[in-house]
Coordinates of C-alpha atoms in Angstrom, one line a residue:
Chain A
M1 CA -34.6 -10.0 44.4
G2 CA -33.6 -10.6 48.0
R3 CA -33.3 -13.7 50.1
R4 CA -34.1 -14.4 53.7
N5 CA -34.4 -17.4 55.9
S6 CA -37.7 -18.7 57.2
T7 CA -38.3 -22.0 58.9
R8 CA -34.6 -22.5 57.9
A9 CA -35.4 -22.8 54.2
V10 CA -34.0 -20.1 51.9
V11 CA -36.8 -17.6 51.1
T12 CA -36.4 -15.4 48.1
T13 CA -38.6 -12.3 47.7
L14 CA -39.4 -11.8 44.1
N15 CA -39.6 -8.2 43.0
D16 CA -40.6 -6.6 39.7
G17 CA -38.1 -6.2 37.0
C18 CA -37.0 -9.8 36.5
Q19 CA -37.2 -10.2 32.7
D20 CA -35.1 -13.1 31.8
D21 CA -37.3 -14.7 29.1
L22 CA -35.8 -17.6 27.2
R23 CA -35.4 -15.4 24.1
V24 CA -36.2 -18.2 21.7
E25 CA -38.7 -19.0 19.0
P26 CA -41.5 -20.9 20.8
A27 CA -42.9 -24.2 19.5
S28 CA -46.4 -24.3 17.9
T29 CA -49.1 -26.9 17.4
A30 CA -46.9 -28.3 14.6
D31 CA -44.5 -29.5 17.3
E32 CA -47.2 -31.0 19.4
I33 CA -48.9 -34.4 19.7
P34 CA -52.0 -35.1 21.8
V35 CA -51.9 -38.6 23.4
W36 CA -53.6 -40.8 25.8
L37 CA -51.4 -42.9 28.1
P38 CA -52.8 -46.1 29.5
A39 CA -52.5 -45.8 33.3
G40 CA -53.9 -48.7 35.2
D41 CA -57.6 -48.8 34.4
E42 CA -57.6 -45.2 33.1
H43 CA -56.3 -43.3 30.1
V44 CA -54.6 -40.1 31.0
F45 CA -54.6 -37.4 28.4
G46 CA -51.7 -35.1 27.7
I47 CA -49.9 -33.0 25.0
L48 CA -46.3 -33.6 24.2
T49 CA -44.4 -30.6 22.9
R50 CA -41.2 -31.6 21.0
P51 CA -38.2 -29.4 21.2
T52 CA -38.0 -27.2 18.1
G53 CA -34.2 -27.7 17.9
P54 CA -31.7 -30.1 19.4
S55 CA -33.0 -31.7 22.5
N56 CA -31.2 -31.0 25.8
G57 CA -32.4 -34.4 27.2
T58 CA -34.6 -32.8 29.9
A59 CA -38.4 -33.0 29.9
V60 CA -40.7 -30.6 31.7
L61 CA -43.8 -32.4 33.1
C62 CA -46.7 -30.0 34.0
L63 CA -49.4 -31.0 36.5
H64 CA -52.4 -28.8 37.0
A65 CA -54.4 -28.3 40.1
G66 CA -57.0 -31.0 39.5
A67 CA -60.7 -30.2 39.5
Q68 CA -62.1 -27.9 36.8
N69 CA -58.8 -27.7 34.9
L70 CA -57.4 -28.9 31.7
T71 CA -54.0 -29.3 30.1
S72 CA -53.7 -25.7 29.0
H73 CA -54.3 -24.4 32.5
R74 CA -55.7 -21.0 33.2
N75 CA -55.3 -18.5 30.4
R76 CA -53.2 -21.1 28.5
L77 CA -50.4 -20.8 31.1
Y78 CA -49.1 -24.4 30.5
T79 CA -49.6 -24.1 26.7
R80 CA -47.4 -21.0 26.7
L81 CA -44.9 -22.6 29.1
C82 CA -44.5 -25.8 27.2
R83 CA -44.1 -24.0 23.8
E84 CA -41.6 -21.6 25.2
V85 CA -39.4 -24.2 26.8
A86 CA -39.6 -26.4 23.8
G87 CA -38.0 -23.6 21.9
A88 CA -35.1 -23.8 24.3
G89 CA -34.5 -27.6 23.7
Y90 CA -36.8 -29.1 26.4
T91 CA -39.4 -31.7 25.7
A92 CA -42.6 -30.7 27.5
F93 CA -45.7 -32.7 28.5
R94 CA -48.8 -31.2 30.1
M95 CA -51.3 -33.7 31.3
D96 CA -54.6 -34.2 32.9
F97 CA -55.1 -36.4 36.0
H98 CA -57.6 -39.2 35.6
G99 CA -61.1 -37.7 36.0
T100 CA -60.0 -34.2 34.9
G101 CA -59.8 -32.5 31.5
D102 CA -59.8 -35.1 28.7
S103 CA -58.7 -38.1 30.8
S104 CA -61.0 -41.0 31.6
G105 CA -62.4 -41.9 34.9
V106 CA -63.6 -39.9 37.9
L107 CA -61.3 -38.1 40.3
V108 CA -63.2 -39.5 43.3
D109 CA -60.9 -38.0 46.0
R110 CA -57.8 -35.9 46.0
A111 CA -55.6 -38.2 48.1
V112 CA -52.0 -38.0 46.8
S113 CA -51.9 -41.8 46.4
G114 CA -53.4 -44.6 44.3
Q115 CA -54.5 -43.8 40.8
T116 CA -53.3 -40.2 41.0
L117 CA -49.7 -41.4 41.5
V118 CA -50.1 -44.0 38.8
D119 CA -51.1 -41.2 36.4
V120 CA -47.9 -39.4 37.0
E121 CA -45.7 -42.4 37.2
V122 CA -46.9 -43.5 33.7
A123 CA -46.1 -40.1 32.3
V124 CA -42.7 -40.1 33.9
R125 CA -41.9 -43.6 32.6
W126 CA -43.2 -42.7 29.1
L127 CA -41.1 -39.6 28.9
T128 CA -38.0 -41.5 29.9
E129 CA -38.9 -44.1 27.3
Q130 CA -39.1 -41.3 24.7
G131 CA -35.5 -40.4 25.5
A132 CA -35.7 -37.9 28.4
R133 CA -32.9 -38.5 30.8
R134 CA -34.0 -35.9 33.4
I135 CA -37.4 -34.6 34.3
V136 CA -38.3 -31.3 35.9
I137 CA -41.8 -31.6 37.4
V138 CA -44.0 -28.5 37.7
G139 CA -47.3 -28.6 39.7
T140 CA -49.8 -26.0 40.9
C141 CA -51.6 -26.2 44.2
W142 CA -52.8 -29.8 44.8
G143 CA -50.8 -30.7 41.7
G144 CA -47.7 -29.4 43.5
L145 CA -48.3 -31.9 46.3
V146 CA -48.6 -34.7 43.7
A147 CA -45.4 -33.4 42.1
L148 CA -43.6 -33.5 45.4
V149 CA -44.6 -37.1 46.1
A150 CA -43.8 -38.2 42.6
A151 CA -40.4 -36.6 42.8
A152 CA -39.7 -38.7 45.9
R153 CA -40.7 -41.9 44.1
Q154 CA -39.2 -41.4 40.7
D155 CA -35.5 -41.2 40.2
A156 CA -35.9 -39.6 36.8
I157 CA -37.3 -36.5 38.4
V158 CA -34.3 -34.3 39.1
S159 CA -36.1 -31.2 40.4
A160 CA -39.5 -29.9 41.3
C161 CA -41.2 -26.5 40.9
L162 CA -44.2 -26.3 43.1
I163 CA -46.6 -23.4 42.7
S164 CA -48.4 -22.5 46.0
P165 CA -48.7 -26.1 47.2
P166 CA -50.4 -26.8 50.6
L167 CA -47.1 -27.9 52.1
R168 CA -48.3 -27.9 55.6
L169 CA -50.3 -31.1 54.8
V170 CA -46.9 -32.8 54.3
E171 CA -46.3 -32.4 58.0
T172 CA -49.7 -33.4 59.2
G173 CA -51.0 -35.7 56.5
A174 CA -54.3 -34.0 57.4
S175 CA -57.2 -32.7 55.4
V176 CA -56.8 -29.5 53.5
T177 CA -60.0 -28.1 54.9
H178 CA -59.0 -25.7 57.7
R179 CA -61.3 -27.0 60.3
G180 CA -59.0 -25.8 63.1
L181 CA -59.4 -22.3 61.8
R182 CA -63.2 -22.3 61.6
R183 CA -63.7 -19.7 64.3
E184 CA -61.1 -17.5 62.9
R185 CA -62.6 -17.7 59.4
L186 CA -66.0 -16.8 60.7
G187 CA -64.6 -13.7 62.3
R188 CA -62.8 -12.8 59.1
A189 CA -66.0 -13.4 57.0
L190 CA -68.1 -11.2 59.3
S191 CA -65.5 -8.4 59.2
Q192 CA -65.5 -8.5 55.4
A193 CA -69.2 -8.5 55.1
L194 CA -69.5 -5.4 57.3
R195 CA -67.2 -3.4 55.1
P196 CA -69.2 -0.7 53.2
H197 CA -68.4 -1.7 49.6
V198 CA -69.0 -5.4 50.3
F199 CA -72.3 -4.5 52.0
R200 CA -73.2 -2.4 49.0
L201 CA -72.4 -5.3 46.6
L202 CA -74.5 -7.6 48.7
L203 CA -77.4 -5.2 48.1
V204 CA -77.0 -4.5 44.4
E205 CA -75.3 -7.6 42.9
R206 CA -77.6 -10.6 42.5
Q207 CA -74.8 -13.0 41.5
Y208 CA -72.7 -12.0 44.5
R209 CA -75.7 -12.4 46.8
T210 CA -76.4 -15.8 45.3
W211 CA -72.8 -16.8 45.8
V212 CA -72.7 -15.6 49.5
V213 CA -76.0 -17.4 50.3
S214 CA -74.7 -20.6 48.7
R215 CA -71.5 -20.4 50.8
V216 CA -73.5 -19.8 54.0
R217 CA -75.7 -22.8 53.2
L218 CA -72.7 -24.9 52.5
R219 CA -71.0 -24.0 55.7
V220 CA -74.1 -24.6 57.7
S221 CA -74.7 -28.0 56.1
Q222 CA -71.1 -29.0 56.7
A223 CA -71.4 -27.9 60.3
F224 CA -74.5 -30.0 60.8
A225 CA -72.9 -32.9 59.0
G226 CA -69.9 -32.6 61.2
R227 CA -71.9 -32.6 64.4
L228 CA -74.1 -35.5 63.3
G229 CA -71.1 -37.5 62.1
G230 CA -72.2 -37.1 58.5
P231 CA -70.1 -37.6 55.4
H232 CA -68.3 -34.3 55.7
S233 CA -66.9 -35.0 59.1
A234 CA -64.8 -37.8 57.7
G235 CA -63.1 -35.4 55.4
H236 CA -63.8 -37.7 52.4
G237 CA -62.7 -36.3 49.1
D238 CA -60.3 -33.8 50.6
D239 CA -56.7 -33.4 49.8
H240 CA -54.4 -35.4 52.0
V241 CA -51.0 -37.0 51.7
Q242 CA -50.8 -40.6 52.7
V243 CA -47.1 -40.8 53.2
S244 CA -45.0 -39.9 56.2
A245 CA -43.0 -36.7 55.9
Q246 CA -39.8 -38.7 56.7
A247 CA -40.5 -41.2 53.9
L248 CA -41.3 -38.3 51.6
F249 CA -38.1 -36.3 52.1
A250 CA -35.5 -39.0 52.7
P251 CA -35.1 -40.0 49.1
L252 CA -35.2 -36.4 48.0
L253 CA -32.5 -35.5 50.4
R254 CA -30.4 -38.6 49.4
R255 CA -30.7 -37.7 45.7
R256 CA -30.3 -34.0 46.4
V257 CA -33.4 -33.1 44.4
P258 CA -34.0 -29.3 44.6
I259 CA -37.5 -28.5 45.6
R260 CA -38.3 -24.9 44.5
V261 CA -41.5 -23.5 45.8
L262 CA -43.3 -20.3 44.8
F263 CA -45.8 -18.7 47.1
G264 CA -47.8 -15.5 47.1
E265 CA -47.7 -13.6 50.3
Q266 CA -51.4 -13.8 50.6
D267 CA -51.9 -17.3 49.5
Q268 CA -53.9 -19.4 52.0
T269 CA -51.3 -22.1 51.4
Y270 CA -48.5 -19.9 52.5
L271 CA -50.4 -18.3 55.4
G272 CA -51.3 -21.8 56.5
L273 CA -47.7 -22.8 56.4
L274 CA -46.7 -19.7 58.5
K275 CA -49.4 -20.4 61.1
E276 CA -47.9 -23.9 61.6
G277 CA -44.7 -22.2 62.7
T278 CA -41.8 -24.6 62.7
L279 CA -42.4 -27.7 60.6
P280 CA -39.8 -30.4 61.5
S281 CA -39.9 -32.2 58.2
L282 CA -39.5 -29.1 56.2
E283 CA -36.7 -27.9 58.5
A284 CA -34.9 -31.3 58.0
A285 CA -35.2 -30.9 54.3
A286 CA -34.2 -27.2 54.3
E287 CA -31.0 -27.8 52.4
I288 CA -33.0 -28.8 49.3
I289 CA -36.0 -26.5 49.7
D290 CA -35.9 -23.1 48.2
M291 CA -38.9 -20.9 48.8
V292 CA -39.7 -17.9 46.7
V293 CA -42.3 -15.5 48.1
T294 CA -43.8 -12.8 45.9
P295 CA -46.0 -9.9 47.0
I296 CA -48.9 -10.9 44.7
T297 CA -51.4 -13.6 45.2
V298 CA -50.3 -16.7 43.3
H299 CA -52.7 -19.4 44.4
G300 CA -55.3 -20.1 41.8
L301 CA -53.4 -18.1 39.2
T302 CA -56.3 -15.7 39.2
T303 CA -54.4 -12.8 37.8
V304 CA -52.1 -12.4 34.8
S305 CA -49.4 -11.1 37.0
A306 CA -49.6 -14.3 39.0
Q307 CA -49.3 -16.3 35.8
D308 CA -46.3 -14.2 34.7
A309 CA -44.7 -14.8 38.1
V310 CA -45.1 -18.5 37.6
L311 CA -43.5 -18.4 34.1
H312 CA -40.6 -16.4 35.4
F313 CA -40.2 -18.7 38.4
V314 CA -40.1 -21.9 36.2
R315 CA -37.7 -20.2 33.8
D316 CA -35.5 -19.4 36.7
C317 CA -35.7 -23.0 38.0
L318 CA -34.8 -24.4 34.6
A319 CA -31.9 -22.1 34.3
R320 CA -30.5 -23.1 37.7
D321 CA -31.2 -26.8 37.0
A322 CA -29.4 -26.5 33.6
E323 CA -26.4 -25.0 35.4
A324 CA -26.3 -27.8 37.9
A325 CA -26.6 -30.4 35.1
A326 CA -24.3 -28.8 32.6
P327 CA -21.3 -31.2 33.1
T328 CA -23.5 -34.3 32.3
A329 CA -25.9 -32.9 29.7
S330 CA -25.8 -34.2 26.2
R331 CA -27.0 -32.4 23.2
E332 CA -27.9 -35.6 21.6
A333 CA -29.9 -37.2 24.4
G334 CA -33.6 -37.6 23.6
A335 CA -33.2 -36.1 20.1
G336 CA -35.1 -38.9 18.5
L337 CA -38.4 -38.5 20.4
L338 CA -41.0 -40.6 18.8
V339 CA -44.6 -41.3 19.5
N340 CA -46.6 -44.0 17.9
D341 CA -49.3 -41.7 16.7
Chain B
V1 CA -54.1 -53.4 33.9
A2 CA -55.5 -53.1 30.5
A3 CA -53.2 -52.4 27.5
V4 CA -50.6 -50.6 29.5
I5 CA -47.6 -52.3 28.1
A6 CA -46.9 -52.7 24.4
G7 CA -45.3 -55.9 23.1
D8 CA -41.7 -54.6 23.8
G9 CA -42.6 -53.6 27.4
R10 CA -42.9 -49.9 26.5
I11 CA -45.9 -47.7 27.3
S12 CA -48.0 -47.4 24.2
A13 CA -49.2 -43.8 23.7
E14 CA -52.0 -43.4 21.3
S15 CA -53.9 -40.5 19.8
S16 CA -57.1 -42.4 20.6
W17 CA -58.5 -44.8 23.1
S18 CA -61.5 -47.0 23.3
D19 CA -63.7 -47.8 26.3
P20 CA -65.0 -51.3 26.0
E21 CA -67.6 -50.6 28.7
T22 CA -69.4 -47.9 26.7
G23 CA -68.4 -49.1 23.3
S24 CA -67.0 -45.6 22.4
T25 CA -63.7 -44.3 21.2
E26 CA -62.1 -40.9 21.6
E27 CA -59.6 -39.4 19.3
A28 CA -57.6 -36.2 19.5
A29 CA -55.9 -34.3 16.7
F30 CA -54.7 -30.9 15.7
V31 CA -56.8 -30.2 12.6
G32 CA -56.8 -27.4 10.1
S33 CA -54.0 -26.1 8.0
G34 CA -50.7 -24.3 8.6
G35 CA -50.8 -21.8 11.5
E36 CA -54.5 -22.2 11.9
R37 CA -54.6 -25.6 13.6
I38 CA -57.1 -26.3 16.4
L39 CA -57.1 -29.1 18.9
A40 CA -60.2 -31.2 18.3
F41 CA -61.6 -34.3 19.9
L42 CA -63.8 -36.9 18.2
H43 CA -66.1 -39.1 20.3
R44 CA -67.7 -41.9 18.3
P45 CA -69.1 -45.4 18.7
T46 CA -66.2 -47.9 18.4
S47 CA -68.0 -50.0 15.9
G48 CA -71.1 -49.7 13.7
A49 CA -72.7 -46.9 11.8
V50 CA -73.2 -43.5 13.5
N51 CA -76.7 -42.2 14.0
G52 CA -75.7 -38.6 13.4
G53 CA -73.0 -36.0 14.0
V54 CA -72.9 -33.4 16.7
L55 CA -70.6 -30.4 16.7
L56 CA -70.1 -28.9 20.2
C57 CA -69.0 -25.3 20.3
S58 CA -67.6 -24.3 23.6
S59 CA -67.3 -20.8 25.3
L60 CA -64.3 -18.7 26.1
Y61 CA -62.2 -17.4 29.0
E62 CA -63.4 -18.5 32.4
D63 CA -66.3 -20.5 30.9
L64 CA -63.8 -22.8 29.2
P65 CA -62.5 -24.6 32.3
I66 CA -65.8 -24.3 34.2
N67 CA -67.9 -26.1 31.5
Y68 CA -65.1 -28.3 30.1
R69 CA -65.8 -31.5 31.9
A70 CA -69.6 -31.2 31.5
E71 CA -69.1 -30.8 27.7
I72 CA -66.9 -33.9 27.7
L73 CA -69.6 -35.8 29.6
V74 CA -72.2 -34.7 27.1
A75 CA -70.0 -35.9 24.2
R76 CA -69.4 -39.2 25.9
A77 CA -73.1 -39.8 26.5
L78 CA -73.9 -39.0 22.9
A79 CA -71.1 -41.4 21.7
R80 CA -72.7 -44.1 23.8
R81 CA -75.9 -43.5 22.0
G82 CA -74.2 -43.9 18.6
Y83 CA -73.3 -40.3 17.7
A84 CA -70.1 -38.9 16.4
V85 CA -69.3 -35.8 18.4
V86 CA -66.6 -33.2 17.8
R87 CA -65.4 -30.8 20.5
F88 CA -62.7 -28.3 19.7
Q89 CA -60.7 -25.4 21.2
Y90 CA -60.7 -22.1 19.4
R91 CA -57.4 -20.6 18.2
G92 CA -56.0 -18.4 20.9
A93 CA -57.7 -20.6 23.6
G94 CA -56.8 -23.8 25.3
N95 CA -54.2 -25.8 23.3
S96 CA -54.9 -24.6 19.8
E97 CA -52.7 -22.4 17.8
D98 CA -51.8 -18.9 18.9
L99 CA -53.3 -15.9 17.0
G100 CA -50.0 -14.1 16.9
G101 CA -50.8 -11.8 19.8
R102 CA -54.2 -10.9 18.5
G103 CA -57.5 -11.8 20.1
M104 CA -60.1 -14.2 18.7
T105 CA -63.0 -12.6 17.0
F106 CA -66.4 -14.0 16.0
Q107 CA -64.9 -14.6 12.5
T108 CA -62.0 -16.6 13.8
M109 CA -64.3 -18.6 16.1
V110 CA -66.7 -19.4 13.3
A111 CA -63.8 -20.3 11.0
D112 CA -62.5 -22.7 13.7
A113 CA -66.0 -24.2 14.1
R114 CA -66.2 -24.8 10.3
T115 CA -62.8 -26.5 10.4
A116 CA -64.1 -28.8 13.2
A117 CA -67.4 -29.4 11.3
S118 CA -65.4 -30.5 8.2
W119 CA -63.4 -32.9 10.3
L120 CA -66.6 -34.3 11.8
M121 CA -68.3 -34.7 8.4
E122 CA -65.2 -36.4 7.1
R123 CA -65.0 -38.8 10.0
S124 CA -68.7 -39.5 10.3
G125 CA -69.5 -40.0 6.7
G126 CA -71.6 -36.9 6.3
A127 CA -74.1 -37.9 9.0
R128 CA -77.0 -35.5 9.8
L129 CA -75.5 -32.7 11.9
T130 CA -76.8 -31.3 15.2
L131 CA -75.2 -28.1 16.4
C132 CA -74.6 -27.4 20.0
G133 CA -73.2 -24.3 21.6
S134 CA -72.6 -23.6 25.2
R135 CA -72.7 -20.0 26.5
L136 CA -70.7 -17.8 24.0
G137 CA -70.4 -20.8 21.8
A138 CA -74.2 -20.6 21.2
L139 CA -73.5 -17.6 19.0
V140 CA -71.1 -19.6 16.9
A141 CA -73.4 -22.6 16.7
S142 CA -76.4 -20.5 15.6
E143 CA -74.2 -18.8 13.0
L144 CA -73.3 -22.3 11.5
A145 CA -77.0 -23.2 11.7
S146 CA -77.8 -20.4 9.4
L147 CA -76.1 -22.4 6.7
D148 CA -78.0 -25.6 7.3
D149 CA -81.7 -25.1 7.8
R150 CA -82.2 -28.8 8.8
A151 CA -79.7 -28.9 11.6
P152 CA -81.2 -29.2 15.1
L153 CA -79.8 -26.6 17.5
V154 CA -78.9 -27.0 21.2
L155 CA -78.3 -23.7 23.0
W156 CA -76.7 -24.5 26.3
S157 CA -77.2 -21.6 28.7
P158 CA -76.7 -19.3 25.7
I159 CA -75.3 -15.8 25.8
V160 CA -78.0 -13.9 24.1
N161 CA -76.0 -10.7 23.8
G162 CA -72.2 -10.6 23.7
A163 CA -72.2 -7.4 25.7
D164 CA -73.9 -9.2 28.6
F165 CA -71.2 -11.7 28.7
F166 CA -68.4 -9.1 29.1
R167 CA -70.5 -7.1 31.5
G168 CA -71.0 -10.2 33.7
M169 CA -67.4 -11.2 33.5
S170 CA -66.3 -7.6 34.4
R171 CA -68.6 -7.7 37.5
A172 CA -67.3 -11.1 38.5
N173 CA -63.8 -9.7 38.2
L174 CA -64.7 -6.9 40.5
L175 CA -66.3 -9.3 43.0
A176 CA -63.2 -11.6 42.8
G177 CA -61.2 -8.5 43.9
V178 CA -63.5 -8.1 46.9
R179 CA -63.0 -11.7 47.8
A180 CA -59.2 -11.4 47.8
E181 CA -59.0 -8.8 50.4
A182 CA -55.3 -8.0 50.2
R183 CA -54.9 -8.6 46.5
K184 CA -53.9 -5.6 44.5
R185 CA -57.2 -4.2 43.2
Q186 CA -57.5 -3.3 39.6
A187 CA -57.9 0.3 38.6
P188 CA -61.6 1.2 38.5
G189 CA -63.2 2.2 35.3
D190 CA -65.4 0.7 32.7
V191 CA -64.1 -2.0 30.5
E192 CA -64.2 0.1 27.3
R193 CA -62.3 3.0 28.7
R194 CA -59.6 0.6 30.1
L195 CA -59.4 -1.2 26.8
F196 CA -58.9 2.0 24.8
M197 CA -56.4 3.3 27.3
E198 CA -54.5 0.2 28.2
G199 CA -54.9 -2.2 25.3
P200 CA -55.6 -5.8 26.4
I201 CA -57.1 -6.1 29.8
E202 CA -57.5 -9.0 32.1
M203 CA -60.8 -10.4 33.5
L204 CA -60.7 -13.2 36.0
G205 CA -57.1 -14.0 35.0
N206 CA -57.8 -14.1 31.3
V207 CA -56.4 -11.7 28.8
V208 CA -59.2 -10.0 26.8
H209 CA -57.9 -8.3 23.6
R210 CA -59.5 -5.2 22.3
E211 CA -60.5 -6.8 19.0
S212 CA -62.2 -9.6 20.9
Y213 CA -64.2 -7.3 23.1
E214 CA -65.2 -4.9 20.3
D215 CA -66.3 -7.7 18.0
L216 CA -68.0 -10.0 20.4
T217 CA -69.9 -7.4 22.3
K218 CA -71.8 -6.7 19.1
R219 CA -72.9 -10.2 18.6
R220 CA -76.4 -11.4 19.5
L221 CA -78.4 -14.6 18.9
P222 CA -80.3 -14.1 15.7
P223 CA -83.9 -12.9 15.6
T224 CA -84.9 -16.0 13.7
V225 CA -83.4 -19.5 13.4
G226 CA -85.7 -20.6 10.7
P227 CA -89.2 -22.1 10.5
G228 CA -89.4 -25.8 11.3
R229 CA -86.0 -25.9 13.0
R230 CA -85.8 -27.9 16.2
V231 CA -84.2 -26.0 19.1
L232 CA -83.4 -27.0 22.6
L233 CA -82.7 -24.1 25.0
V234 CA -81.0 -25.3 28.1
Q235 CA -81.7 -22.9 31.0
L236 CA -79.6 -23.2 34.1
G237 CA -80.9 -21.7 37.3
L238 CA -82.0 -22.2 40.9
G239 CA -85.7 -22.4 41.6
N240 CA -88.2 -21.2 39.0
V241 CA -86.7 -17.8 38.2
E242 CA -87.6 -16.8 34.8
N243 CA -85.1 -15.5 32.3
P244 CA -86.8 -12.6 30.4
Q245 CA -84.2 -12.8 27.6
Y246 CA -84.8 -16.5 27.1
D247 CA -88.6 -16.1 27.3
E248 CA -88.5 -13.4 24.6
L249 CA -86.3 -15.6 22.4
V250 CA -88.6 -18.6 22.8
S251 CA -91.7 -16.5 22.0
R252 CA -90.1 -14.9 19.0
W253 CA -88.7 -18.1 17.5
T254 CA -91.9 -20.1 18.2
A255 CA -93.9 -17.4 16.5
D256 CA -91.5 -17.7 13.5
G257 CA -92.3 -21.4 13.3
S258 CA -89.3 -22.9 15.1
L259 CA -90.0 -25.9 17.4
V260 CA -88.4 -24.7 20.6
E261 CA -88.2 -26.8 23.8
V262 CA -86.7 -25.6 27.1
L263 CA -84.7 -27.8 29.4
R264 CA -84.5 -26.4 32.9
V265 CA -81.6 -27.7 34.9
R266 CA -81.3 -26.8 38.6
A267 CA -77.7 -25.6 38.5
R268 CA -75.8 -22.4 38.7
Q269 CA -73.7 -20.8 36.0
L270 CA -71.3 -18.7 38.1
W271 CA -67.8 -17.6 37.5
M272 CA -67.2 -17.5 41.2
V273 CA -67.0 -21.2 41.9
P274 CA -67.3 -22.2 45.6
D275 CA -64.1 -23.7 46.8
N276 CA -65.7 -26.9 48.0
W277 CA -64.7 -29.7 45.6
E278 CA -66.9 -32.4 44.1
P279 CA -66.2 -34.3 40.9
E280 CA -68.2 -32.9 38.0
D281 CA -69.0 -36.4 36.9
N282 CA -70.9 -37.2 40.1
R283 CA -73.0 -34.0 40.4
P284 CA -76.7 -34.8 40.0
T285 CA -77.2 -31.5 38.2
T286 CA -74.5 -32.3 35.7
Q287 CA -76.0 -35.8 35.2
D288 CA -79.4 -34.1 34.6
L289 CA -77.8 -31.8 32.1
V290 CA -76.0 -34.6 30.3
A291 CA -79.1 -36.9 30.2
G292 CA -81.3 -34.0 29.1
I293 CA -79.1 -32.9 26.1
A294 CA -78.2 -36.4 25.0
G295 CA -81.8 -37.6 25.2
W296 CA -83.1 -34.6 23.2
V297 CA -80.4 -34.9 20.5
D298 CA -81.2 -38.7 20.2
A299 CA -84.9 -38.2 20.0
T300 CA -84.6 -35.3 17.5
A301 CA -82.2 -37.1 15.3
R302 CA -84.5 -40.1 15.0
E303 CA -87.3 -38.1 13.7
P304 CA -87.8 -38.2 9.9
S305 CA -86.0 -35.1 8.4

């Protein structure tokens, strides 16, 4: 594992061979309780995993990436993570945003504001009411952005593990759709389509052909809508952060909340960040931001190696967080977690 | 803000919640015994008798997140119409119990479905059962139907042959590799060879165990579902493209005396989901699917048995 500096934040390159599993007996369904939490007009669903032994007073709150996701996340990543850390004394809670998984409502847009923040704030407050004195928040992709904003607003959140978040949006507050890169994307798409094996797949694979045609249709319709001032041009429904970068990072800096970020080298979120070059808000917060860059693609968790990298990364974050918190930790804190089920 | 704060000012977490607008209640529980517990959800009318029970058997791997919300919407629509509906997650999938490093097999899936069906019967007072299976779950639902010749059967974009499911997922996995240009490409080779040489393999980020592959590839929808049984076959697709496998099934089952209807929904069932985002709840195709299935179940259950 090596470290280098990029945009003044510490960048760690994660190599193979990091095997520091929390060698403990993981929790099982016997240690878990499914609950709905009333959050404004919605009911957000989540699963609480109780520590299998004495509680260490810290809760791990897991946020997924929003659409087409559920509490367990891809290939049970969050199920495995929560059960594993519960074996090491953590309380864990994996939850659905409103309108996703088993929660009520409709996730109308992915602004990091409004009901979405209420969802997380209720979960944080509930975990503290259950006895958690410190909360480590974990979020993937869009959920990472939500985690970052929640960490700035909630004092109980003492550290954040962000998996491939679109961090450049923090700077611009803009839409996640890369409209500025349209010409470049077209060029890339054409060069991909002209490669022999892609060309061959286009000819022989009906599903791939269908998918490509649907993408082309979508792009064309978006382009027309954009030119005609249609709904797509307004960016409705896209991810965007409605908070200034300064307001976001000021409380995090004041409270010295470590923000640990995992990117894959090929993640669009990471490449987008690199394209932006120097980001003043991230530079200003460099002392609390620790970026880890791994050679595999992490975004979307579309491979088992990406999921393993996330597990390793979160373990590492928790270990470092535990070291930092050691003088104040109490073995008794939060031991009596109760849910009125 | 409704019911956010309990009497002592604390947040009240519950294992169920009721929606006054729709008059329905949802409940979650781990059901089953010992190390075989599954996470199950019951959707039911908040008050009054239920018109019937519906067991919804979901699919596996990448199908699980893709169809998850639509399955919830079907369950909610049925609860609004007065039905008790149970959804569940198989052991080894979602939030249910682990299988100790082993993969799920058809046997474990059917056992989990029976556990869920028992819970449904217990909570709905033994109401008349409708079985619904989506994709690979259609194999499970039709297996349970073989034990109840009265139960109407909804086959939601069913996998006719387990081997087709893995073949499709393997191809999608290959195509996903093409999409991610710089991503490390998996070693080429057919699925079976890789399974025998490497043990569990991954497809679209999901671990597929050898026993799962070997067992599920052999499973097919049955040649008959019994004379007089009502069946709804939900066919997803764009345009009027015929599905020869479904056509053959419908012909065979109809000839056998089953009462088969086909619901065509203009939607795609793809593992490569376009990266534009739209809430599942608001998609017209999902709404058509939900209304079609809920309407059919309701109409069928009201017929004299």
